[in-house]
Amino acid sequence: MEVKTHKLLSLDELTEKILSYDPSADITLLRKAYFFSHEAHCSQKRREGTPYIDHPLSVASILADMHMDTTSIIAGLLHDTVEDTETNLEDIKGLFGGDVAFLVEALTKLSKMQFKSKKEAQAENFRKMFLAMAEDIRVILIKFADRLHNMRTLKHLPESKQKRIAQETLDIYAPLANRLGIGWMRAEFEDLSLKYLQPEIYKNLLKKVAKRREEQEVYINDVSKKIRKRLIEYNIPGFISGRVKHLYGIYKKMLDQNIPFEQVYDVLGLRIITDTKSHCYEILGIIHSLWKPIPGRFKDYIALPKSNLYQSLHTSVIGPQGERVEFQIRTQEMHRIAEEGIAAHWMYKEGGRVLEKDAKYIKWLRELIQTQKDLRDAKEFLEVVKGEVVPEVVYVFTPRGEIRELPAGSTPVDFAYSIHTEVGHHCVGAKVNGRIVPLRYNLQSGDTVEIIRSPSHGPSRDWLNFVVTQRAKTRIKQWLKAEERKQSLELGTKMLETEFRRKGLSPKLMKSPEMEEAARKFSMKSPEDLLVAVGYGKVSVHQVVNRFLPEEEEEEEIVFTKPKKRKKGSSGISIKGIDNVLYHTARCCHPVPGDSLVGFVTRGKGVTIHREDCPNLNRLAVDDARLIDVTWTPPEAETTPAKLLIETLDQPGMLATLSSIISSMEVNISQLSVNTTDDKRAHFTIIVEVENRDQLSSLIQKIVSTEGVLRVKR
Ligand code: MN
């Protein structure tokens, strides 16, 4: 009977706790629920060997600590009965009413789900929680209490289970508790998770924090005394207490900022709780007049609450002896919200009226649930919710005073795109609080942002390096892609036009049916696509123009010219009549005599000769003055390297075939490499030594007409 006495005492404690905040609670029904649950679970034991009833009783007790209503506490006592025992929902409905039965049913559903994989389970679980929450937030709060007690007694489970449950708690429960503003529970979830996920780190931190506490106790007392004195002087009520950052918070800071424990300055802080908002600001003034504030550390979450409605003033100062001290200043009401969050709104309330603040929570919940409705895939939903829950946000204002919420780290460009895509595209500068700032400026809460626009400007690729919102990223990329195509089309058209004229053809051919035919030959969907490909440099302008040349002329190029014996002779390029200029051929396009050429005057290294269709020229062309017309006197039997890119089917003997064709023309190969791709293709890169363009053309023709060869490019 010893054990039973212990349990009865706990039940008494529970009722006492409830009566302290809800004197009209239905204690009879509560006791009935306790004995019902006890009876139902009587044959079960917890892992630790204690009677099972300890678990529901502890859950109920956590709920009472949260000042929940009796219905929730009764549901807490009964939450495992339907799942684990013979009990059915009808019994519960008959004995405890529809509300309790509804909560128990929702909780049973939540824990009963079957999953395919662990990862999916987690995501699905999270989604179901939101669904449950949509019906009644109390389901989640009871689930939280259940998980909290399980975490507190986690040491009795095997290690693999500990790790899985701890990870899930860290991934799902802690961020959700944070989002719902239940500060204490989030901290406990995180610290218990850390304890099981990183036991060594946890122990180590525990020790270090205790040590720091000991070292700084006198110091903190001294600081508090000074403030207390001023508060009395100014007649401001205020309760000062020491505050220790929770272990996981310290751990995360060390990780995020890559610093050792010793450099985490806000491990210990002071919290001052007063009565009114204006007293908060007065206390801030007192602190700043006593010690120098550290720039950038002051945060006014009273004027601009966090999205979970957290409010406080935060500041850090250089205290006595140059030590940093962090302060949080808030009213009692703010403190309650910071600790209890959403529970503060759902807890026992006389008359059950909904306050305006609660309406905000309900709105937020609705929005989250709306999001989840659009997402079929549980994993995707998890990503969204995690993203939704974790990041800090900044609140900024439009010049008209409208407030915008953006993720921390957002820039004026993110802001511009959040207003409208067009505003983003034409954004050339920004004013923050009236001053011009760089576009990569990090917006701070409270900033008023004005975007300077110029209709003739577009986004820059560089923006992608600093914008943080997905919206801005997507819009910029779309614009760049369209712009690139536009430019390539223009360039390709111009190149083709010039080449047509040079060959005595009319540029009108570009609009002819032959052009459609040419596009098909190059596997392009339309002539426009072909022009874009030419502009990009994917297809050479000569390849296209060749299709329009009369047959004879094409044949002429196939004429087999027997290479002459190598011998030294006068050769070189001439520029506007000046001969023998220092020159070398470009390695990017390997021009050979006979190619249309352009010279690029280098600084100090003479002239580099490029093929006119070399894609690199576009880059070099920024400095037009350095591009010159050149003619290249065909060197007497001097050979020139030319690069061939040959795509073939990946079949045996290909290499041997190619090299025998090349050597049959008495052309030397100076370099050769090959790689094969997944789609059963081989790509040869061969540098051949040729005398001129004609020889190269015939070589290309010969290779192209070989079986298995798909494409030859220079
Ligand atoms: Mn349970």
PDB file of N, CA, C and O and ligand atoms in Angstrom, residues 46 52 55 59 79-80 146 150, ligand 1:
ATOM      1  N   ARG A  46       5.928   1.443 -16.322  1.00  0.00           N
ATOM      2  CA  ARG A  46       6.865   2.257 -17.085  1.00  0.00           C
ATOM      3  C   ARG A  46       8.201   1.534 -17.113  1.00  0.00           C
ATOM      4  O   ARG A  46       8.470   0.680 -16.280  1.00  0.00           O
ATOM      5  N   TYR A  52       2.450   2.756 -14.130  1.00  0.00           N
ATOM      6  CA  TYR A  52       2.225   3.565 -15.314  1.00  0.00           C
ATOM      7  C   TYR A  52       1.548   4.888 -14.994  1.00  0.00           C
ATOM      8  O   TYR A  52       1.834   5.916 -15.617  1.00  0.00           O
ATOM      9  N   HIS A  55       3.008   8.456 -15.183  1.00  0.00           N
ATOM     10  CA  HIS A  55       3.157   9.249 -16.412  1.00  0.00           C
ATOM     11  C   HIS A  55       1.983  10.194 -16.646  1.00  0.00           C
ATOM     12  O   HIS A  55       2.178  11.409 -16.684  1.00  0.00           O
ATOM     13  N   VAL A  59       1.981  14.300 -16.470  1.00  0.00           N
ATOM     14  CA  VAL A  59       1.515  15.129 -17.580  1.00  0.00           C
ATOM     15  C   VAL A  59       0.456  16.116 -17.080  1.00  0.00           C
ATOM     16  O   VAL A  59       0.504  17.314 -17.368  1.00  0.00           O
ATOM     17  N   HIS A  79      -4.835  10.563 -21.477  1.00  0.00           N
ATOM     18  CA  HIS A  79      -4.382  10.661 -22.864  1.00  0.00           C
ATOM     19  C   HIS A  79      -3.902   9.340 -23.459  1.00  0.00           C
ATOM     20  O   HIS A  79      -3.970   9.147 -24.665  1.00  0.00           O
ATOM     21  N   ASP A  80      -3.417   8.395 -22.610  1.00  0.00           N
ATOM     22  CA  ASP A  80      -2.909   7.137 -23.163  1.00  0.00           C
ATOM     23  C   ASP A  80      -3.891   5.970 -23.021  1.00  0.00           C
ATOM     24  O   ASP A  80      -3.598   4.862 -23.460  1.00  0.00           O
ATOM     25  N   ASP A 146       3.069  15.819 -22.539  1.00  0.00           N
ATOM     26  CA  ASP A 146       3.357  14.391 -22.675  1.00  0.00           C
ATOM     27  C   ASP A 146       4.819  14.211 -23.089  1.00  0.00           C
ATOM     28  O   ASP A 146       5.589  13.469 -22.482  1.00  0.00           O
ATOM     29  N   ASN A 150       8.113  12.615 -21.081  1.00  0.00           N
ATOM     30  CA  ASN A 150       8.903  11.547 -21.693  1.00  0.00           C
ATOM     31  C   ASN A 150      10.374  11.944 -21.810  1.00  0.00           C
ATOM     32  O   ASN A 150      11.261  11.119 -21.609  1.00  0.00           O
TER      33      ASN A 150
HETATM   34 MN    MN B   1       2.006   9.559 -22.982  1.00  0.00          MN
END
